Short mmCIF file of C-alpha atoms in Angstrom, two decimals:
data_model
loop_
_atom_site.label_atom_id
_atom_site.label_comp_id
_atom_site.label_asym_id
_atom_site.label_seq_id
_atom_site.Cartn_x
_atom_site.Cartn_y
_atom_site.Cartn_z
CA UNK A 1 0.00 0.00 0.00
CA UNK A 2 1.17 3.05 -0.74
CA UNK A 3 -0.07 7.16 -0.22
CA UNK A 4 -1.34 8.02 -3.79
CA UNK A 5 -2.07 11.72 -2.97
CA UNK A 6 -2.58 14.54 -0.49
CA UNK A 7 -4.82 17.58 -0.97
CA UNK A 8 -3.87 21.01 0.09
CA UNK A 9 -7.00 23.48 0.03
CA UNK A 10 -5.58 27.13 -1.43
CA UNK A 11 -5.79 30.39 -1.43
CA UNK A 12 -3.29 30.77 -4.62
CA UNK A 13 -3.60 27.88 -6.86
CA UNK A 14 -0.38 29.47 -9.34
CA UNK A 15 1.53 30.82 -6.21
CA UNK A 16 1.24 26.99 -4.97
CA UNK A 17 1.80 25.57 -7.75
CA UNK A 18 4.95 27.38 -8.91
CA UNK A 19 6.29 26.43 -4.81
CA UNK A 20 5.93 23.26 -5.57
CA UNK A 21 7.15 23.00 -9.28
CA UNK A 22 10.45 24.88 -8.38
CA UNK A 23 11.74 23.77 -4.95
CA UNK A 24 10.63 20.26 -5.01
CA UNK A 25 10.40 19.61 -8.84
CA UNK A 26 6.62 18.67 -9.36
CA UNK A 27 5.04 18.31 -12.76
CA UNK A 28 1.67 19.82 -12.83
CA UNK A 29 -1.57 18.34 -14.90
CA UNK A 30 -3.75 20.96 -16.92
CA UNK A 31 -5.81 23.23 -14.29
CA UNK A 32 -9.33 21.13 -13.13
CA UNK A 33 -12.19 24.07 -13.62
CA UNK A 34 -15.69 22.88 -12.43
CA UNK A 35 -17.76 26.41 -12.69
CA UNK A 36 -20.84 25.41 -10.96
CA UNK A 37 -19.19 24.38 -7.73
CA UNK A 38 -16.43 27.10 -8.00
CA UNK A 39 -13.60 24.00 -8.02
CA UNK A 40 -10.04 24.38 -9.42
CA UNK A 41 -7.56 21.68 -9.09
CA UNK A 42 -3.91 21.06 -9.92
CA UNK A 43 -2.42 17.24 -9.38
CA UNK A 44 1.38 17.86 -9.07
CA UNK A 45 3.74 14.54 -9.62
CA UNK A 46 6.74 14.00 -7.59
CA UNK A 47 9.39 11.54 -9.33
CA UNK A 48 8.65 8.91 -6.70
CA UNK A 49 4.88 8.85 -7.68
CA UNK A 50 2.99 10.52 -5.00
CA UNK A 51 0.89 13.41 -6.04
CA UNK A 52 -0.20 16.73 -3.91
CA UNK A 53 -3.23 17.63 -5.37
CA UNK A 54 -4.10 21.78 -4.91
CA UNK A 55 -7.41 23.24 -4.96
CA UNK A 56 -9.54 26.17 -4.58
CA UNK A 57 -13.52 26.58 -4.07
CA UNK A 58 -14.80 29.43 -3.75
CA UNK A 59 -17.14 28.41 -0.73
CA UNK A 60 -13.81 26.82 1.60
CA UNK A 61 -13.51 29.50 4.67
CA UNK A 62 -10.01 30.80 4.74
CA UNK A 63 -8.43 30.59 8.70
CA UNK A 64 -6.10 32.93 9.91
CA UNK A 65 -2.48 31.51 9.73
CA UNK A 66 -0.61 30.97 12.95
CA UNK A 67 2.67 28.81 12.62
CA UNK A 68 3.00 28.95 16.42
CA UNK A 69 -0.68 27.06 17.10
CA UNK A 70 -1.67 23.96 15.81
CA UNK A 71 -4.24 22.18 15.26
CA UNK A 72 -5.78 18.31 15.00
CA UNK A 73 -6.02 16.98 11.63
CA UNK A 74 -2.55 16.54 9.26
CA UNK A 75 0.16 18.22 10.37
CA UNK A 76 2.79 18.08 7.95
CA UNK A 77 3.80 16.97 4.60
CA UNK A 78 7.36 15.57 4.45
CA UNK A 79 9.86 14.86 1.65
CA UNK A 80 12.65 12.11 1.74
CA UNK A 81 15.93 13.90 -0.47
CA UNK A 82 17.89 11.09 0.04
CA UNK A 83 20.94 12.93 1.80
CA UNK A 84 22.14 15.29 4.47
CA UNK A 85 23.74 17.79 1.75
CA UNK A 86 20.57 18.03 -0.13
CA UNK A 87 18.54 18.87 2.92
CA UNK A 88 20.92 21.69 3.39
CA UNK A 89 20.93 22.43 0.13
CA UNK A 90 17.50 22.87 -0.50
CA UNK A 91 16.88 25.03 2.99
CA UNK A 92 19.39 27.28 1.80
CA UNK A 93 18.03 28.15 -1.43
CA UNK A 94 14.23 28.23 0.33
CA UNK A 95 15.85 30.65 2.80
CA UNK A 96 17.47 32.85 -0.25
CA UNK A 97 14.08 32.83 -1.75
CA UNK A 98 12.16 34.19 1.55
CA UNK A 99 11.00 31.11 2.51
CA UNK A 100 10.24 30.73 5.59
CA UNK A 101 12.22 28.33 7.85
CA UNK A 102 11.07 27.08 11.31
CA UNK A 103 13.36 24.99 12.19
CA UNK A 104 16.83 23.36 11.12
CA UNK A 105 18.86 22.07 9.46
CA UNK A 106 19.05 19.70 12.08
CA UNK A 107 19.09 16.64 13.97
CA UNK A 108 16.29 14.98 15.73
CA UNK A 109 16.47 13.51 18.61
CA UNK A 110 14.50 10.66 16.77
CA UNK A 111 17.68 10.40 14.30
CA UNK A 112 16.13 11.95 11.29
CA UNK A 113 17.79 15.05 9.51
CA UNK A 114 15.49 17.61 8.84
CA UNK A 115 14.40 20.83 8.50
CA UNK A 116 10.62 22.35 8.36
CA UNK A 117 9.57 25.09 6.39
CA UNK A 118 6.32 26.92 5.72
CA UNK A 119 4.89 26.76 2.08
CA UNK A 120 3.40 30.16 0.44
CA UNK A 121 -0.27 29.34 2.13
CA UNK A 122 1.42 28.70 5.71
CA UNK A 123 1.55 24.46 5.92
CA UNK A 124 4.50 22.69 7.07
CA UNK A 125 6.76 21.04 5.09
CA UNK A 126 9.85 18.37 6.32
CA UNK A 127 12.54 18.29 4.32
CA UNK A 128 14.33 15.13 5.44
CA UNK A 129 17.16 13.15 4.29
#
């Protein structure tokens, strides 16, 4: 069994999409338009086959953003690079880029080497190697 996708409800479909497409190298389908409902989509491929799927209706309530609370329900989405040096990597060019990082490069004390960032729309991200 595997995950197939997650789905991220947005504010900025493009803004999220181009996140995605440049830091972590997703390919994007053709934009989903439904009218009626007010539903956009994007499914974005990531070269292990998992998906993140983006979308916007027009009827989802936007909540405030607050990094420091959190909340039940999914917490994170986290991507394996494969190595210490492209974990660093990757923070540093997020950080050039005005990303925002909360914490790392680091250490856990669970042994995994990460570091968490916020996308565009405020979710976390790991970046793990």
């Amino acid at each position: 069994m595997k995950i197939e996708h997650i789905a991220i409800w947005c504010e900025d479909l493009e803004k999220m999409k181009s996140f995605y497409q440049t830091f972590f190298n997703a390919e994007s389908n053709n934009k989903y338009e439904n009218p009626k409902k007010g539903f956009s989509s994007y499914f974005l491929s990531l070269s292990k086959g998992a998906r993140i799927e983006l979308m916007k209706m027009d009827s989802v309530e936007i909540l405030p953003k607050n990094v420091q609370k959190q909340f039940t329900g999914m917490a994170h989405v986290a991507f394996s690079l494969g190595s210490v040096e492209k974990v660093d990597q990757l923070t540093e060019s997020l950080a050039s880029n005005g990303i925002e990082i909360i914490s790392g490069p680091r250490w856990t004390g669970d042994r995994y080497y990460e570091s968490e960032i916020l996308d565009p729309e405020g979710n976390r991200v790991e970046i793990t190697a």
